[in-house]
Amino acid sequence: MSDESMNPQAANRIADAEMDRRVLHALETAPRIDVPADFVARVVRQLPARRPASLTATHYGQSAVFLGMILTLVILIALTLHNGRHATFGLAESLLLTQFLALTVWLSVRYHGVR
């Protein structure tokens, strides 16, 4: 009776244990990485050629601030000439004057290179 085949549950446990052992061995084994010696040279050859970078400064921001200063000054003068007695005109004048002074200081600091 020793030659009898094992019951299916015992065979499944042995198969599961063997599968677990194989999976564990596969996970614990570090992969072997083999990079050819000329790999970097081949990749660099496939890259497109770079165009030279533009070195021309545009100064769009400074132009916009200068235009904003002029527009603020024109509106400030128009409000002053209107001579409105309402409190809103006084508040608008104060805000526009503050904005004009802030833009003037910012632009002069940027122009003269003070950091």
mmCIF file of C-alpha atoms in Angstrom:
data_model
loop_
_atom_site.group_PDB
_atom_site.id
_atom_site.type_symbol
_atom_site.label_atom_id
_atom_site.label_comp_id
_atom_site.label_asym_id
_atom_site.label_seq_id
_atom_site.Cartn_x
_atom_site.Cartn_y
_atom_site.Cartn_z
ATOM 1 C CA MET A 1 0.000 0.000 0.000
ATOM 2 C CA SER A 2 2.944 2.243 0.039
ATOM 3 C CA ASP A 3 2.720 2.424 -3.736
ATOM 4 C CA GLU A 4 -0.688 4.045 -3.542
ATOM 5 C CA SER A 5 -0.906 7.493 -5.127
ATOM 6 C CA MET A 6 -1.277 10.446 -2.817
ATOM 7 C CA ASN A 7 -4.624 12.029 -2.319
ATOM 8 C CA PRO A 8 -5.321 15.123 -4.524
ATOM 9 C CA GLN A 9 -5.114 17.560 -1.620
ATOM 10 C CA ALA A 10 -1.607 16.456 -0.686
ATOM 11 C CA ALA A 11 -0.529 16.680 -4.331
ATOM 12 C CA ASN A 12 -1.926 20.218 -4.541
ATOM 13 C CA ARG A 13 -0.066 21.257 -1.388
ATOM 14 C CA ILE A 14 3.202 19.933 -2.809
ATOM 15 C CA ALA A 15 2.586 21.683 -6.131
ATOM 16 C CA ASP A 16 1.740 24.944 -4.325
ATOM 17 C CA ALA A 17 4.897 24.682 -2.216
ATOM 18 C CA GLU A 18 6.993 24.081 -5.336
ATOM 19 C CA MET A 19 5.340 27.037 -7.097
ATOM 20 C CA ASP A 20 5.963 29.252 -4.067
ATOM 21 C CA ARG A 21 9.602 28.190 -4.006
ATOM 22 C CA ARG A 22 10.021 28.990 -7.722
ATOM 23 C CA VAL A 23 8.272 32.395 -7.422
ATOM 24 C CA LEU A 24 10.350 33.288 -4.369
ATOM 25 C CA HIS A 25 13.543 32.306 -6.186
ATOM 26 C CA ALA A 26 12.535 34.387 -9.238
ATOM 27 C CA LEU A 27 11.751 37.421 -7.089
ATOM 28 C CA GLU A 28 14.938 37.218 -5.052
ATOM 29 C CA THR A 29 17.208 36.773 -8.070
ATOM 30 C CA ALA A 30 18.483 40.150 -9.293
ATOM 31 C CA PRO A 31 18.044 40.689 -13.020
ATOM 32 C CA ARG A 32 21.164 40.705 -15.124
ATOM 33 C CA ILE A 33 21.484 44.010 -16.945
ATOM 34 C CA ASP A 34 23.656 44.029 -20.014
ATOM 35 C CA VAL A 35 24.131 47.406 -21.724
ATOM 36 C CA PRO A 36 26.195 47.464 -24.915
ATOM 37 C CA ALA A 37 29.295 49.663 -24.863
ATOM 38 C CA ASP A 38 28.138 51.817 -27.775
ATOM 39 C CA PHE A 39 24.564 52.317 -26.457
ATOM 40 C CA VAL A 40 25.027 56.008 -25.559
ATOM 41 C CA ALA A 41 26.683 56.807 -28.876
ATOM 42 C CA ARG A 42 23.804 55.207 -30.786
ATOM 43 C CA VAL A 43 21.193 57.125 -28.811
ATOM 44 C CA VAL A 44 23.012 60.438 -29.309
ATOM 45 C CA ARG A 45 23.232 59.812 -33.058
ATOM 46 C CA GLN A 46 19.455 59.383 -33.222
ATOM 47 C CA LEU A 47 18.709 62.694 -31.495
ATOM 48 C CA PRO A 48 17.761 65.648 -33.727
ATOM 49 C CA ALA A 49 20.250 68.468 -34.048
ATOM 50 C CA ARG A 50 19.670 71.378 -31.676
ATOM 51 C CA ARG A 51 18.885 74.779 -33.060
ATOM 52 C CA PRO A 52 20.834 77.643 -31.501
ATOM 53 C CA ALA A 53 18.963 79.454 -28.752
ATOM 54 C CA SER A 54 17.780 82.990 -29.379
ATOM 55 C CA LEU A 55 19.925 85.481 -27.488
ATOM 56 C CA THR A 56 17.854 88.567 -28.248
ATOM 57 C CA ALA A 57 16.268 90.139 -25.186
ATOM 58 C CA THR A 58 12.659 91.158 -25.756
ATOM 59 C CA HIS A 59 11.724 93.355 -22.748
ATOM 60 C CA TYR A 60 7.985 92.841 -23.261
ATOM 61 C CA GLY A 61 7.334 93.245 -19.541
ATOM 62 C CA GLN A 62 9.076 96.599 -19.306
ATOM 63 C CA SER A 63 7.197 97.863 -22.362
ATOM 64 C CA ALA A 64 3.883 96.782 -20.823
ATOM 65 C CA VAL A 65 4.707 98.521 -17.533
ATOM 66 C CA PHE A 66 5.665 101.721 -19.370
ATOM 67 C CA LEU A 67 2.400 101.608 -21.318
ATOM 68 C CA GLY A 68 0.517 100.998 -18.058
ATOM 69 C CA MET A 69 2.229 104.019 -16.497
ATOM 70 C CA ILE A 70 1.193 106.254 -19.381
ATOM 71 C CA LEU A 71 -2.390 104.961 -19.303
ATOM 72 C CA THR A 72 -2.587 105.423 -15.522
ATOM 73 C CA LEU A 73 -1.249 108.969 -15.792
ATOM 74 C CA VAL A 74 -3.765 109.868 -18.522
ATOM 75 C CA ILE A 75 -6.677 108.505 -16.467
ATOM 76 C CA LEU A 76 -5.371 110.264 -13.357
ATOM 77 C CA ILE A 77 -5.202 113.607 -15.205
ATOM 78 C CA ALA A 78 -8.700 113.041 -16.656
ATOM 79 C CA LEU A 79 -10.109 112.388 -13.170
ATOM 80 C CA THR A 80 -8.360 115.468 -11.811
ATOM 81 C CA LEU A 81 -9.759 117.677 -14.577
ATOM 82 C CA HIS A 82 -13.265 116.277 -14.044
ATOM 83 C CA ASN A 83 -13.251 117.853 -10.571
ATOM 84 C CA GLY A 84 -15.901 115.547 -9.188
ATOM 85 C CA ARG A 85 -17.010 116.190 -5.641
ATOM 86 C CA HIS A 86 -18.012 112.586 -5.011
ATOM 87 C CA ALA A 87 -15.898 110.478 -2.629
ATOM 88 C CA THR A 88 -15.477 107.838 -5.318
ATOM 89 C CA PHE A 89 -13.408 110.209 -7.441
ATOM 90 C CA GLY A 90 -11.096 110.897 -4.505
ATOM 91 C CA LEU A 91 -10.649 107.174 -3.869
ATOM 92 C CA ALA A 92 -10.036 106.481 -7.564
ATOM 93 C CA GLU A 93 -7.471 109.292 -7.719
ATOM 94 C CA SER A 94 -5.675 107.962 -4.650
ATOM 95 C CA LEU A 95 -5.573 104.413 -6.019
ATOM 96 C CA LEU A 96 -4.384 105.538 -9.452
ATOM 97 C CA LEU A 97 -1.706 107.763 -7.922
ATOM 98 C CA THR A 98 -0.488 104.870 -5.761
ATOM 99 C CA GLN A 99 -0.434 102.573 -8.774
ATOM 100 C CA PHE A 100 1.402 105.159 -10.866
ATOM 101 C CA LEU A 101 4.047 105.651 -8.179
ATOM 102 C CA ALA A 102 4.483 101.900 -7.703
ATOM 103 C CA LEU A 103 4.924 101.344 -11.449
ATOM 104 C CA THR A 104 7.373 104.242 -11.676
ATOM 105 C CA VAL A 105 9.494 102.921 -8.818
ATOM 106 C CA TRP A 106 9.413 99.352 -10.189
ATOM 107 C CA LEU A 107 10.400 100.431 -13.689
ATOM 108 C CA SER A 108 13.206 102.717 -12.481
ATOM 109 C CA VAL A 109 14.619 99.986 -10.232
ATOM 110 C CA ARG A 110 14.532 97.464 -13.102
ATOM 111 C CA TYR A 111 16.020 99.995 -15.563
ATOM 112 C CA HIS A 112 18.911 101.017 -13.343
ATOM 113 C CA GLY A 113 19.664 97.467 -12.265
ATOM 114 C CA VAL A 114 19.311 98.024 -8.523
ATOM 115 C CA ARG A 115 18.823 94.644 -6.840
#
